[in-house]
Amino acid sequence: MKESLCYKILREHLTDGDLVPGSEIAIRIDQTLTQDATGTMAYLQFEAMGIPKVKTEISVSYVDHNTLQMGFENADDHLYLQTMNKKFGIHYSRAGNGICHQVHLERFGRPGATLLGSDSHTPTGGGIGMIAIGAGGLDVAVAMGGGPFYLTCPKVINVHLTGSLRPWVTAKDVILKVLALLTTKGNVGCVVEYTGPGIKTLSVPERATITNMGAELGVTTSLFPSDEITRDFLKAQARESAWKMMLPDEDARYDRVINIDLSEVVPMTAQPHSPDNVIAISAIKGMKVDQVAVGSCTNSSYKDLMTVAGILKEKKVHPDVSFLVAPGSRQVFEMIAQNGALADIIASGARIMESACGFCIGAGAAPKTGSISLRTNNRNFEGRSGTQSASIYLVSPETAALSSLKGELVDPLDYPAEAYPSVTIPEQFFIDDSMIIPPSETDDPVFRGPNIGEPPYTDPLMDEISGVIGLKVGDKITTDHIMPAGQRLKYRSNIPEYSKYVFENVDSDFPSRTLALKEQGQFTAIMGGESYGQGSSREHAAICPMFLGVRFVIAKSFERIHTSNLINFGILPIIFKNTTDYDSIKQGDTFTVKNLRAAVRGGTDIILEIAGRQCGFTLLASPRQREILLEGGLLNFTKKNI
Ligand code: MIC
Ligand code: SF4
């Protein structure tokens, strides 16, 4: 049968199962990446497995999220990572070297390989024809130890591109259009594969913008073929030898086909507070803006920043706008510094942030109360910017730069095509990997500052549990709701401390209430609506609730990474058999469950007695995941099976 590129790569890496959509398969992982905010926990768990060296082709540990260093915690964590990585065979990309996804694409990714990353935007690698998947840190730790990665064999959605983008219309507008079509809901278990003559008009960084923000669709990953354009990109990175042609079969079979004519795409924005709340800019242009931020793993390539510099050259940012620029990698940062474009950006009145996640994760640059902020990143969840009352609009760098000059949201198509800055992409990029420290044989001790806690230990699943529905929430609860980042990021290595902030902006008493119950031997169930656990791969959104005594999350539907994270830490993700139960069950109702182990082992319904009534639920777990739950989590399961 004619195969998609996705299936070709999966087939080459398949270690268990059959390529039948919906069934569980296991694949061999060639490369892993972590970032510091998820990495410390991933490496603590790797250490707990007792494996002396990573077994992957390459594993890279990036420091890009927690670089604010407001206190000793971040710097201590970085040194833990650096010393631990050296010892266990992992490359360490130092703070300042750039955002994991952009640097990995530039320096390590290779067409046809599999990459597992402890960050939901790992699919950025799909821009060069890899299967690049985001997962929880513990899944990545298992892959570093040579274990396979388990996933649901995907359905493949083909986005067939024709035509070419008009001047001022960008790859960001393309992915916003895809989000408008597919939304953030209902795509779990799918992969998006881009094909068609239109892809020849898109450079690798443009493709990577599209696969990066594909994460917001909730799909397993997105990918482009690897072609001559990929070859040119790798050649410019002095890595042509990593290139190989990777194409789907002609007439490959896809589960669904969506056609997009690039010449009909218009500048778009995602309005607050969801990346799929997309509208054409022409419909809301003229809105006054207070802040504009360019950067993130979605949009800070050389072309992006050169275009921004071209727009700003010899102009000044509007006096009412705070304009921030965070280059995505040190490579790009140095190149725009060397060619003078950075000087144009600085002269316009921009505030330059370091090459890191920064504003995107709410690490600095929180906008003012009730403000409108235009940002080039990929998520505009409520409160993620650090300001609960702010409204974040996601836009292209072009829209951002033009709007920063005018002080209002502008439609780039109102500007003449000739005014679009022409950017020549150098044949050779500036290469200096001196901020990536390779591993070496060492007996040096691993540094553990006071912020580094124990890896989270869990107990085997209990047979009888009673407790309380501790929280009832609505649809689209994101991991930013569950486990806020921003100011709280520095506690990522310290579970007892970080647990004090679970659902901080939803119900700040939740942690103390839940912990008090746990002390009385009572557990907690959380109840949510559709798409529970959308967004980040942060396993803390499972670990910290587990620490507080949460044993069930009941929802109408769950997102992929969060479901696995819950199971990995011994929490049962269950969905309603009867959705009207969502309306009748109240926060504060008590529950009991008996013979839980037998139900989990046998894969039968989970029956909870809630407020005196029997309610049936389906456990979202494969047979292997049910074993993991019985052991109390993946760490116990892995240790037992090593
Ligand atoms: C994000 O964009 O939400 C993050 C911060 O990069 C997360 C990872 C994390 O929470 O550490 C992600 O996307 O997985
Ligand atoms: Fe960093 Fe933002 Fe990208 Fe997450 S989405 S990796 S926080 S830049």
Coordinates of C-alpha atoms in Angstrom, one line a residue, residues 9 14 117 127 420 442 569 598:
I9 CA 9.4 6.6 9.4
L14 CA 8.7 0.1 14.9
G117 CA 11.5 15.8 23.7
G127 CA 10.2 20.9 9.6
Y420 CA 8.0 44.0 1.9
T442 CA 34.3 11.9 34.4
F569 CA 2.5 9.1 37.9
A598 CA -9.2 -6.0 39.4

